[in-house]
mmCIF file of C-alpha atoms in Angstrom:
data_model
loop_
_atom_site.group_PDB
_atom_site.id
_atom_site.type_symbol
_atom_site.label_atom_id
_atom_site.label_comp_id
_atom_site.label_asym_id
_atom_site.label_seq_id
_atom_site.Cartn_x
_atom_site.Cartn_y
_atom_site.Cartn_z
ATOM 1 C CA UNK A 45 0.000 0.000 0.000
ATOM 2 C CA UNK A 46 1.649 2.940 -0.936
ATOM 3 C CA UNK A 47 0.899 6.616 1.100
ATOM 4 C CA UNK A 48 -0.160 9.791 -0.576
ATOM 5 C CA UNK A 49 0.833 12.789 0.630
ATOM 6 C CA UNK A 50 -1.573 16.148 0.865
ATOM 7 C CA UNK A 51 0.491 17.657 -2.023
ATOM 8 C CA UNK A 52 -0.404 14.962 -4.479
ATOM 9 C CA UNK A 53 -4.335 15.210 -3.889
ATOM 10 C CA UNK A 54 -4.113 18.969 -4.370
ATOM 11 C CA UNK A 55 -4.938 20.051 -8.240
ATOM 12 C CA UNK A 56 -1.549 20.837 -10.223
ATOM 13 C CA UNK A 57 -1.116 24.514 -11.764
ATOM 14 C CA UNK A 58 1.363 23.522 -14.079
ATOM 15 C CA UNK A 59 2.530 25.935 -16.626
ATOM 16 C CA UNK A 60 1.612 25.404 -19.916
ATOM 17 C CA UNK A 61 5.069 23.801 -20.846
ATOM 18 C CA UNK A 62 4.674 20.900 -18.444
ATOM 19 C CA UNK A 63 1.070 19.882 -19.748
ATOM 20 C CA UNK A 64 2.455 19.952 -23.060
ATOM 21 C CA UNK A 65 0.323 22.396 -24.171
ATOM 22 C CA UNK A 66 1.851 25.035 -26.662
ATOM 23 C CA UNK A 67 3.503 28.080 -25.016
ATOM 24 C CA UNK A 68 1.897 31.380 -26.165
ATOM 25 C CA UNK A 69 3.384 33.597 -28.942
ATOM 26 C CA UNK A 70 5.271 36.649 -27.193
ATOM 27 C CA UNK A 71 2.641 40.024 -28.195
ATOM 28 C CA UNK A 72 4.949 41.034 -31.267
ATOM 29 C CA UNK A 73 4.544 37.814 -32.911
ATOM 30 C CA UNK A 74 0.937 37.155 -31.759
ATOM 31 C CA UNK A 75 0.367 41.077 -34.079
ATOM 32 C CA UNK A 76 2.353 40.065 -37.199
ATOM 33 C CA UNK A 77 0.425 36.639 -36.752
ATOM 34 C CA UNK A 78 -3.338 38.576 -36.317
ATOM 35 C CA UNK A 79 -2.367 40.910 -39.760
ATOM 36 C CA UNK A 80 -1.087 37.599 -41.505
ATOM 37 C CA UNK A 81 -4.307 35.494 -40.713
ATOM 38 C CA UNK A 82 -6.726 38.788 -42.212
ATOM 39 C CA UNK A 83 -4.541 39.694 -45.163
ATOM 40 C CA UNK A 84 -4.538 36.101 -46.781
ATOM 41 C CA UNK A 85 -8.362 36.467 -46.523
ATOM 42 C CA UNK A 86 -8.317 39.654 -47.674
ATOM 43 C CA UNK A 87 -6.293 39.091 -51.046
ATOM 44 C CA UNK A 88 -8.478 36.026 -52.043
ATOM 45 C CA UNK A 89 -11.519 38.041 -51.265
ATOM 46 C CA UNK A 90 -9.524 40.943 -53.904
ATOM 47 C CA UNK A 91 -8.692 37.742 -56.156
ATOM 48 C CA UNK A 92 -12.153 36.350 -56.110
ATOM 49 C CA UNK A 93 -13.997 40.021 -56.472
ATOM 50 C CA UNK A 94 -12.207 40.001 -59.474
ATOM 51 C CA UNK A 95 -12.870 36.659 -60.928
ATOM 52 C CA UNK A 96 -16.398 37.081 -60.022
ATOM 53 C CA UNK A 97 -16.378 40.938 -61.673
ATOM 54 C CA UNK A 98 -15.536 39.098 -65.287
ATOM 55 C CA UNK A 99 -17.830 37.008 -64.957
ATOM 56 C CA UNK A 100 -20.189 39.347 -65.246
ATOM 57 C CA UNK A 101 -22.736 41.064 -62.307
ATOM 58 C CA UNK A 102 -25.914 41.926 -64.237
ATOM 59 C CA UNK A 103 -27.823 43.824 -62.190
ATOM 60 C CA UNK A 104 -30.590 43.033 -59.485
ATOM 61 C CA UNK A 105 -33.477 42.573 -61.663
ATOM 62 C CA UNK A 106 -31.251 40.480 -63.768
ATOM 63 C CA UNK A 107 -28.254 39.059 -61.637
ATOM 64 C CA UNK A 108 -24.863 37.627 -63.779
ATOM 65 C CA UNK A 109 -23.279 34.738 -62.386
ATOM 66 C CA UNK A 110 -20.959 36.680 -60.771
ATOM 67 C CA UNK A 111 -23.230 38.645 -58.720
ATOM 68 C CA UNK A 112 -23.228 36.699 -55.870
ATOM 69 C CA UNK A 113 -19.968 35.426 -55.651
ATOM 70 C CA UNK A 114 -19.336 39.184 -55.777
ATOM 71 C CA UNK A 115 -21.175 40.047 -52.972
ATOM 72 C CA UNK A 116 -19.767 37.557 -51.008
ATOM 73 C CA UNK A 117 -15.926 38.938 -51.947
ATOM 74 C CA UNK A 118 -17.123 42.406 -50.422
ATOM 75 C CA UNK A 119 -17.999 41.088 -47.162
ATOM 76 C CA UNK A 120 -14.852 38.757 -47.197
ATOM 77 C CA UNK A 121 -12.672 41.804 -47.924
ATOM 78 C CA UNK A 122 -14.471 44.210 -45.413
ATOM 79 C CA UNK A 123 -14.347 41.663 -42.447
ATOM 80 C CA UNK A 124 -10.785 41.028 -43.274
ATOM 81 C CA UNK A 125 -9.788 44.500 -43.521
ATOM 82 C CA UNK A 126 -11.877 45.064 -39.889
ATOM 83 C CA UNK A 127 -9.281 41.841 -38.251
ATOM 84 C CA UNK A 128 -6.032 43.766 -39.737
ATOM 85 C CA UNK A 129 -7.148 46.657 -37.857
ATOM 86 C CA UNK A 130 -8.059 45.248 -34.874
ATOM 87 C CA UNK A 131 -4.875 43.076 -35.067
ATOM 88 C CA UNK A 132 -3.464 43.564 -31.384
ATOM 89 C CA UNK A 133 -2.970 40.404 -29.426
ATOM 90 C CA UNK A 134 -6.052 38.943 -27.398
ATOM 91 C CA UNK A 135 -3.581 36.309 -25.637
ATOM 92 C CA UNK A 136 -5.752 33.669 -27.053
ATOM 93 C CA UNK A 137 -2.951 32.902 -29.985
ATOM 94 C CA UNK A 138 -0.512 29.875 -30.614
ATOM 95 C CA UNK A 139 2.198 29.487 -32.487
ATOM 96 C CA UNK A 140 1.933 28.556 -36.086
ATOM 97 C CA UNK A 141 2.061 24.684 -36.942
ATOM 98 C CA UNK A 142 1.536 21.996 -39.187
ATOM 99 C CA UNK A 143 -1.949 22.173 -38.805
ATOM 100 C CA UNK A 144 -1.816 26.053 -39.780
ATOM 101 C CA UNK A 145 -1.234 24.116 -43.946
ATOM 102 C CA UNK A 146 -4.432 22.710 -43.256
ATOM 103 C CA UNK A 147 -5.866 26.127 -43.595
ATOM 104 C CA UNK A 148 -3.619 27.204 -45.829
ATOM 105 C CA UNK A 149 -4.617 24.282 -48.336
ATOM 106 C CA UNK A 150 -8.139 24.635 -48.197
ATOM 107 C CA UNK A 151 -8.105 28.256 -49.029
ATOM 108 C CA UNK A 152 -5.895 27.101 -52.184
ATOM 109 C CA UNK A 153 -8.024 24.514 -53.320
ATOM 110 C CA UNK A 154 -10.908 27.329 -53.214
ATOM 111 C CA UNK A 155 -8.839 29.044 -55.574
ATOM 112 C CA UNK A 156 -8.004 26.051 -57.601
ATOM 113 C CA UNK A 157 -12.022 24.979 -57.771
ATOM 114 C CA UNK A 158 -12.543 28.029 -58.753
ATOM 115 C CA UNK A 159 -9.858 27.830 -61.446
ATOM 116 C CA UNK A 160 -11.388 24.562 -62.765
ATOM 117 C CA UNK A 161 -15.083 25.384 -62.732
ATOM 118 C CA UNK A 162 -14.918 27.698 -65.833
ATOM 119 C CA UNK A 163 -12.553 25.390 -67.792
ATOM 120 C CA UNK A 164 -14.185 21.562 -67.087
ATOM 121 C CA UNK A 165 -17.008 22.371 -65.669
ATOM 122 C CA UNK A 166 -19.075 21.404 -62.132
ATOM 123 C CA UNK A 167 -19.101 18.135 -61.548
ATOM 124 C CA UNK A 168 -15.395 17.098 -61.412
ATOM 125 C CA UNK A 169 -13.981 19.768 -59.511
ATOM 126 C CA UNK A 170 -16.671 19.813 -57.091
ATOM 127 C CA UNK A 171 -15.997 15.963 -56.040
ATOM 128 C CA UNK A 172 -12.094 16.455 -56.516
ATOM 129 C CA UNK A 173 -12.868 19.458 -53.875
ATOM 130 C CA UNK A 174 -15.031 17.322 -51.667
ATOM 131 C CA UNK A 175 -12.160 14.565 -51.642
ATOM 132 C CA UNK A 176 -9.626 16.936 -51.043
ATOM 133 C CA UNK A 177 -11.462 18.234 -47.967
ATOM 134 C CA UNK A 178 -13.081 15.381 -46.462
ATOM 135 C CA UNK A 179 -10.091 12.990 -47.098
ATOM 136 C CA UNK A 180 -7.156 14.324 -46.812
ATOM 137 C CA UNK A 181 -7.547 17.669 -44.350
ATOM 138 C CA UNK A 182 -10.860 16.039 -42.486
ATOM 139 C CA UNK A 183 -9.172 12.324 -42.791
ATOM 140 C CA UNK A 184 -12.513 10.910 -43.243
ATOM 141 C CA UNK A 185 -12.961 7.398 -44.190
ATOM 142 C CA UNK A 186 -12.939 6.407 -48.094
ATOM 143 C CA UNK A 187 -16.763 5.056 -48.187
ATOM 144 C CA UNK A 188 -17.874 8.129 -46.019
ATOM 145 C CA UNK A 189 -15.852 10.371 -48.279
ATOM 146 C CA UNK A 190 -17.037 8.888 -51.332
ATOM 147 C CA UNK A 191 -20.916 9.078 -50.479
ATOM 148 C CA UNK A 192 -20.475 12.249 -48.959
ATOM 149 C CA UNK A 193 -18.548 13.687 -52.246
ATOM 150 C CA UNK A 194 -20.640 11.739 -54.878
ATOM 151 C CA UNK A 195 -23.959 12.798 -52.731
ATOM 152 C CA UNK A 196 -23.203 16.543 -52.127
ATOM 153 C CA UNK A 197 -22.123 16.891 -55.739
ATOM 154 C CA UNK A 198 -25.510 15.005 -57.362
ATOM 155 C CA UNK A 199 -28.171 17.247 -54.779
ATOM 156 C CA UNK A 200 -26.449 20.650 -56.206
ATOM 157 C CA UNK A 201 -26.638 19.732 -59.923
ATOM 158 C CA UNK A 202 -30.154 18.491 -59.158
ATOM 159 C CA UNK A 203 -30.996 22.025 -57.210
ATOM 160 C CA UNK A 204 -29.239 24.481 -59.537
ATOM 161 C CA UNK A 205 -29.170 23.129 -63.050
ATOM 162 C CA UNK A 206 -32.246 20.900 -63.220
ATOM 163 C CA UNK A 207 -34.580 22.715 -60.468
ATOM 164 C CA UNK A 208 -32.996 26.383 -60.642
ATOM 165 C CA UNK A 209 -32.124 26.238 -63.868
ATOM 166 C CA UNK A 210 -28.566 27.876 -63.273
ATOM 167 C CA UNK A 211 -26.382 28.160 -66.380
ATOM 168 C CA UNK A 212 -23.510 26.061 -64.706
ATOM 169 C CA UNK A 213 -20.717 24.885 -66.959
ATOM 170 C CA UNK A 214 -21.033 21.005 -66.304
ATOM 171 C CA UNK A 215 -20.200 17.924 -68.436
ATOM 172 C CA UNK A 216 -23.259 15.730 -68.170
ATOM 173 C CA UNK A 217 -25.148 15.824 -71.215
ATOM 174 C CA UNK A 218 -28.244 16.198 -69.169
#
């Protein structure tokens, strides 16, 4: 039988270090980090404004396909710009990692989707983007992935090409 002594039973207020969690950025860093993390959303949201500008806005009563993709660029950009300025450190940061790519890839494979979709079309990219997330960052299993991808995929061409009637570039002959 082995004795415990009073110190043992009391609660531990280890330092962050001896948990193993990570140690917090020093306030410098944790600033440069805030204005990196809100000006990569802010130059896809100038990147996809653009994109979305040629493909043409329309107007209200008659809204282009790039209307709303538009719209949503604006608010990306305005929110963005709003984090850079209100970049100080909140003492809530860590340290960048290899999980930080995680979010690094799926805001490149936004790009690249959107890349695609004008040049093959809906369907492909779409899964391809669905894989991408679900599999490799999400680590999903293959069968969940693939009904997941195949599923999500089939109930958007169903809603905006057959049921909206959306002018989607898309391969299926139907």
């Amino acid at each position: 039988m082995t004795s415990v002594t009073p110190e043992e039973d009391l609660p531990r207020e280890d330092g962050p270090e001896e948990e193993g969690l990570p140690v917090p950025p020093s306030p410098e860093y944790a600033r440069r980090q805030n204005i990196v993390a809100a000006v990569i959303p802010l130059a896809v949201g100038v990147i996809a404004g653009i994109m979305s500008w040629n493909l043409g806005i329309g107007s209200l009563s008659n809204p282009g396909p790039g209307l709303w993709p538009l719209a949503v660029s604006v608010a990306m950009v305005v929110t963005a710009a709003v984090l850079a300025l209100r970049s100080g450190p909140t003492g809530e940061e860590e340290t960048f990692t290899r999980e930080t790519l995680i979010v690094v890839v799926a805001a490149v494979s936004l790009l690249g989707y959107a890349f695609l979709f004008e040049r093959i079309g809906f369907e492909i990219p779409t899964v391809a983007l669905l894989v991408l997330w679900l599999k490799g960052l999400g680590r999903e299993g293959w069968r969940m992935t693939a009904i997941i991808s195949l599923g999500t995929t089939a109930a958007l061409y169903l809603l905006f090409v057959t049921g909206l009637g959306v002018s989607l570039p898309h391969i299926l002959p139907f």
